[in-house]
Coordinates of C-alpha atoms in Angstrom, one line a residue:
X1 CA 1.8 55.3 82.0
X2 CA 0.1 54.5 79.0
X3 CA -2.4 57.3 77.2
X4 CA -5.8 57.8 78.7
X5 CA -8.2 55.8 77.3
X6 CA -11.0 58.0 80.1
X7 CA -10.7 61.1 80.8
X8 CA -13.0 63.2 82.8
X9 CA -12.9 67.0 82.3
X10 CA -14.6 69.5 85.1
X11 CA -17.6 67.7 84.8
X12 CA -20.6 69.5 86.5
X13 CA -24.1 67.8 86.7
X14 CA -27.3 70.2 87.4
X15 CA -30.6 69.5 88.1
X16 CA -33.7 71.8 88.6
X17 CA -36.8 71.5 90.2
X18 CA -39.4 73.5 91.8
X19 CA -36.9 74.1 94.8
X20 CA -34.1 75.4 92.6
X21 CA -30.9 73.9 91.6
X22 CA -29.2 70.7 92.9
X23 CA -25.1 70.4 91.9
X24 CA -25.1 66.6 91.8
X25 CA -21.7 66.4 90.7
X26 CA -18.9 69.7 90.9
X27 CA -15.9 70.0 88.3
X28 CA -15.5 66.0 88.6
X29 CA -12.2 65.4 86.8
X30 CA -9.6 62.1 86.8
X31 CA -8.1 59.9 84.5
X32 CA -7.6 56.2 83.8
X33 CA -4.8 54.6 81.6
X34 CA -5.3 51.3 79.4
X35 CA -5.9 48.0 81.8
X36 CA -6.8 50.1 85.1
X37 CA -9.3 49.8 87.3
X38 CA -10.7 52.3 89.7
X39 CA -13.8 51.9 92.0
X40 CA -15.6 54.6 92.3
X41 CA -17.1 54.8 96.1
X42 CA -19.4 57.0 98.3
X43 CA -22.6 57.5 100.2
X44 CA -25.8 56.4 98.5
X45 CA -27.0 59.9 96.7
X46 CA -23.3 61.2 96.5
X47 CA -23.0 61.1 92.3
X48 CA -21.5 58.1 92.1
X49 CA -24.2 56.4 89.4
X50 CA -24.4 59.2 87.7
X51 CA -21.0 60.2 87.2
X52 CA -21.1 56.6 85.3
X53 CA -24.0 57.3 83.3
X54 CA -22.1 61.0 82.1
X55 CA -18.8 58.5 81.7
X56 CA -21.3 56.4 79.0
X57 CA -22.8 59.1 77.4
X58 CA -25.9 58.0 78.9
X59 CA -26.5 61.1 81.0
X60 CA -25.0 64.4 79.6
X61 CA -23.4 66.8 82.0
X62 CA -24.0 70.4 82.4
X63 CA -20.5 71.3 81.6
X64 CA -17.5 69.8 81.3
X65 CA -16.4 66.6 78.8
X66 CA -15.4 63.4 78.3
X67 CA -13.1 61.8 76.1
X68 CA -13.6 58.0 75.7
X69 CA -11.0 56.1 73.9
X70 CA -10.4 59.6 71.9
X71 CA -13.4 60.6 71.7
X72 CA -14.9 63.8 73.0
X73 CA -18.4 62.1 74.1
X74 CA -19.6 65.5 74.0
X75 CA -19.3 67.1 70.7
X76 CA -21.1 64.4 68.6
X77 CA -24.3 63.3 68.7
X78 CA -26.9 60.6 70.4
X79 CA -26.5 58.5 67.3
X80 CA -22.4 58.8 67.3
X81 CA -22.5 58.4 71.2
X82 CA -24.8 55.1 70.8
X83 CA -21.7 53.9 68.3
X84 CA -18.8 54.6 70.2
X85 CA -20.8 52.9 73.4
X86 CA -21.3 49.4 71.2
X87 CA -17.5 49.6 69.8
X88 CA -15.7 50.5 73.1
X89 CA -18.2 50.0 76.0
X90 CA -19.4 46.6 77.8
X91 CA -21.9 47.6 80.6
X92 CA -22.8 44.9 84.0
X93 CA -25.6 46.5 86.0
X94 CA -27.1 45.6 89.7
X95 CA -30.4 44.1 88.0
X96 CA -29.0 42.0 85.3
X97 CA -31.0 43.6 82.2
X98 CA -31.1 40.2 80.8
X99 CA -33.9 40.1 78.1
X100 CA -36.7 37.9 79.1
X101 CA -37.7 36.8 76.0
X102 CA -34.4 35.2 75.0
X103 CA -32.5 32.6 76.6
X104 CA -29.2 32.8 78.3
X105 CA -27.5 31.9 74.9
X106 CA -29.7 34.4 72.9
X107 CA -29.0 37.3 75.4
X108 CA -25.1 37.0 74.8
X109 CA -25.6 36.9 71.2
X110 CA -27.1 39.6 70.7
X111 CA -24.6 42.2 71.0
X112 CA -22.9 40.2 68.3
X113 CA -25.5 40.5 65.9
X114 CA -25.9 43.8 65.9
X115 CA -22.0 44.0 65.3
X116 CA -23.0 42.0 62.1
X117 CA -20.7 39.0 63.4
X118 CA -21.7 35.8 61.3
X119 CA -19.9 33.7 64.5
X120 CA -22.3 35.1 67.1
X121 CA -23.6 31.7 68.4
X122 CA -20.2 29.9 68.5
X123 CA -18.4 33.0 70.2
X124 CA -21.8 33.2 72.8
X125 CA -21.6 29.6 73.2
X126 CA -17.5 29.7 74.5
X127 CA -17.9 32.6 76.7
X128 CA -20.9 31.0 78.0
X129 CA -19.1 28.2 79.0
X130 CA -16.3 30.5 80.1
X131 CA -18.5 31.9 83.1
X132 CA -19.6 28.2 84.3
X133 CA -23.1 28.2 82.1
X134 CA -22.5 25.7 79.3
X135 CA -24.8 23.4 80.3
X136 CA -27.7 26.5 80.7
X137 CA -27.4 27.6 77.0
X138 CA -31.2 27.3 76.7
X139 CA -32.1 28.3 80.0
X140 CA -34.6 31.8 80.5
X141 CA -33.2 34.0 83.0
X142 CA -36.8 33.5 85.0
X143 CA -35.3 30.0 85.8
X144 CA -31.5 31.2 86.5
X145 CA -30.7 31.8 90.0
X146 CA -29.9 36.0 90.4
X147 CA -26.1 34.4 90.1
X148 CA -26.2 32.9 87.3
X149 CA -28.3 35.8 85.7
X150 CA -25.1 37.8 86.6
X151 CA -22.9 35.3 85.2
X152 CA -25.2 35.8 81.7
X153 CA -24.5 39.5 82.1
X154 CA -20.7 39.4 82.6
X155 CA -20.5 36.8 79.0
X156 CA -22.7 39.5 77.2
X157 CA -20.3 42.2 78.2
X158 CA -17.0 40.4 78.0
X159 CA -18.1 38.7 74.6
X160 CA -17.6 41.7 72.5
X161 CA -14.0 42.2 74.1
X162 CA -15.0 45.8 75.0
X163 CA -12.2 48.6 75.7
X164 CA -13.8 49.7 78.9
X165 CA -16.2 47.7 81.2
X166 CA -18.7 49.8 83.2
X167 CA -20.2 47.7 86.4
X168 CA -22.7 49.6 89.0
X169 CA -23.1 47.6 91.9
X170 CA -22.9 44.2 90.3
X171 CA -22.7 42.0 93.0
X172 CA -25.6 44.4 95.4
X173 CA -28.7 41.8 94.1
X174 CA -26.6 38.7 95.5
X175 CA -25.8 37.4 98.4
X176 CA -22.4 37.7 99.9
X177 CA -21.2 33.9 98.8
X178 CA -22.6 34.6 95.5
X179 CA -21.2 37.8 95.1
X180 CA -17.6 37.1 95.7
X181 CA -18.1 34.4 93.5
X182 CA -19.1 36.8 90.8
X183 CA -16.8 39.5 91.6
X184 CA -13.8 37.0 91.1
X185 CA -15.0 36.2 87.6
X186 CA -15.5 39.7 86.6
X187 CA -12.0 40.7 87.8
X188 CA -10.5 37.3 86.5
X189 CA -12.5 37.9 82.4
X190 CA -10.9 41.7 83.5
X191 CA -7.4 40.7 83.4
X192 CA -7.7 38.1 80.2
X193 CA -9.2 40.7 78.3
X194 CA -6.8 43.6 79.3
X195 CA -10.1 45.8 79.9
X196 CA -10.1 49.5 81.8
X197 CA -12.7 48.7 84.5
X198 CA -15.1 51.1 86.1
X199 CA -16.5 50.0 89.0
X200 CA -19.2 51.9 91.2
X201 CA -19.7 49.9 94.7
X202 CA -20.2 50.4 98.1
X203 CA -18.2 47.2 99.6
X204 CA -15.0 48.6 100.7
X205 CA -13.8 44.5 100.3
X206 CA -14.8 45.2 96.4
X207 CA -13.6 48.2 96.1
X208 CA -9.8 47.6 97.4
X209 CA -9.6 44.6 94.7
X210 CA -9.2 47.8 92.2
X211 CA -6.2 49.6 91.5
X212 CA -7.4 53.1 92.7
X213 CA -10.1 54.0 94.6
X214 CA -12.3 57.3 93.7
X215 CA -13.7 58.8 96.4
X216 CA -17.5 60.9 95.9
X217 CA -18.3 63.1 98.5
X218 CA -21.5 65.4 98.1
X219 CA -21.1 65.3 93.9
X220 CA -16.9 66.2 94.3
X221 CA -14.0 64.2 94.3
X222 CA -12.9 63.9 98.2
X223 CA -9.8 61.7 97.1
X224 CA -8.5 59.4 94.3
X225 CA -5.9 57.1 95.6
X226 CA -4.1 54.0 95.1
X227 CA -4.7 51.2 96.7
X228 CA -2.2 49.7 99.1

């Protein structure tokens, strides 16, 4: 197996409040190689997006680490996190988080331009086409269909060719037709691109489409298997 591109060391994530202290996650620790894909899985309130968040260097854990890509996410800062997220990291979430202000075409560029790439609209413009959208270049997400909108998501992600693609819940907004549909085309711009997927879900039909499942259970890991 190929070096780890994640790794997740004995993360622990705390929280106080006025009733004391709440272990959301305990010593959390796996690994995933180049090209995997594990889906993470559990009970609503069991870790699961927040071991994601920690994984992005969104959240920051109590203790522990994680190395992304080589990277100890941990021992730099916000500002050096925020890099290493826009070089490595392509994110597809449950509620789109198109921009409403741009069109479909505008919200794919835009992770371009701030790479400083002078072929932003022309590569935006393929991938658009790539998801099925070619004809919606122009089009506001308030007039896309919640399908569509997650079709505009997945070509922003995939367009910058990340390293690792980080999807929580992506198909839990659509409806079941809809999001097979998408799922297929996330796992199908998975394989062309040779990306390490994440995925957090609670559709066991999802979840077996990855190579391993991870199992949360009360903020620990309960199993991390292969699936057959």
């Amino acid at each position: 197996m190929s070096e780890a591109i994640i790794a997740v060391e004995r993360v622990t994530k705390q929280v106080r409040d006025s009733t004391g202290t709440l272990t959301i996650l305990h010593e959390i620790e796996f690994t995933l190689a180049e090209q995997e894909s594990v889906a993470i899985v559990g009970a609503s309130g069991s870790g699961k997006s927040t071991l994601l968040g920690i994984i992005a260097g969104l959240d920051t854990p109590t203790s522990g680490t994680v190395r992304l890509c080589g990277v100890d996410l941990f021992a730099i800062d916000e500002d050096a996190r925020a890099a290493v997220r826009a070089q490595h990291l392509g994110f597809v979430f449950q509620s789109f988080q198109l921009l409403g202000n741009l069109n479909a075409l505008e919200n794919v560029m835009l992770p371009l331009e701030l790479q400083g790439r002078n072929d932003a609209r022309a590569q935006a413009a393929e991938m658009l086409r790539r998801v099925g959208l070619g004809e919606r270049l122009s089009h506001y997400p308030r007039v896309l269909s919640g399908g569509e909108q997650q079709r505009v998501a997945l070509a922003r992600a995939f367009v910058v060719r990340p390293a690792v693609l980080l999807a929580d819940e992506p198909t839990g907004s659509l409806d079941f037709a809809t999001g097979a549909t998408v799922m297929d085309l996330m796992l199908d711009l998975n394989r062309e691109a040779g990306t390490t997927l994440v995925l957090v879900t609670h559709e066991r039909g999802i979840a077996a489409r990855c190579d391993r499942q991870l199992r949360i259970e009360a903020g620990r890991v309960a199993n991390s298997l292969p699936v057959i």
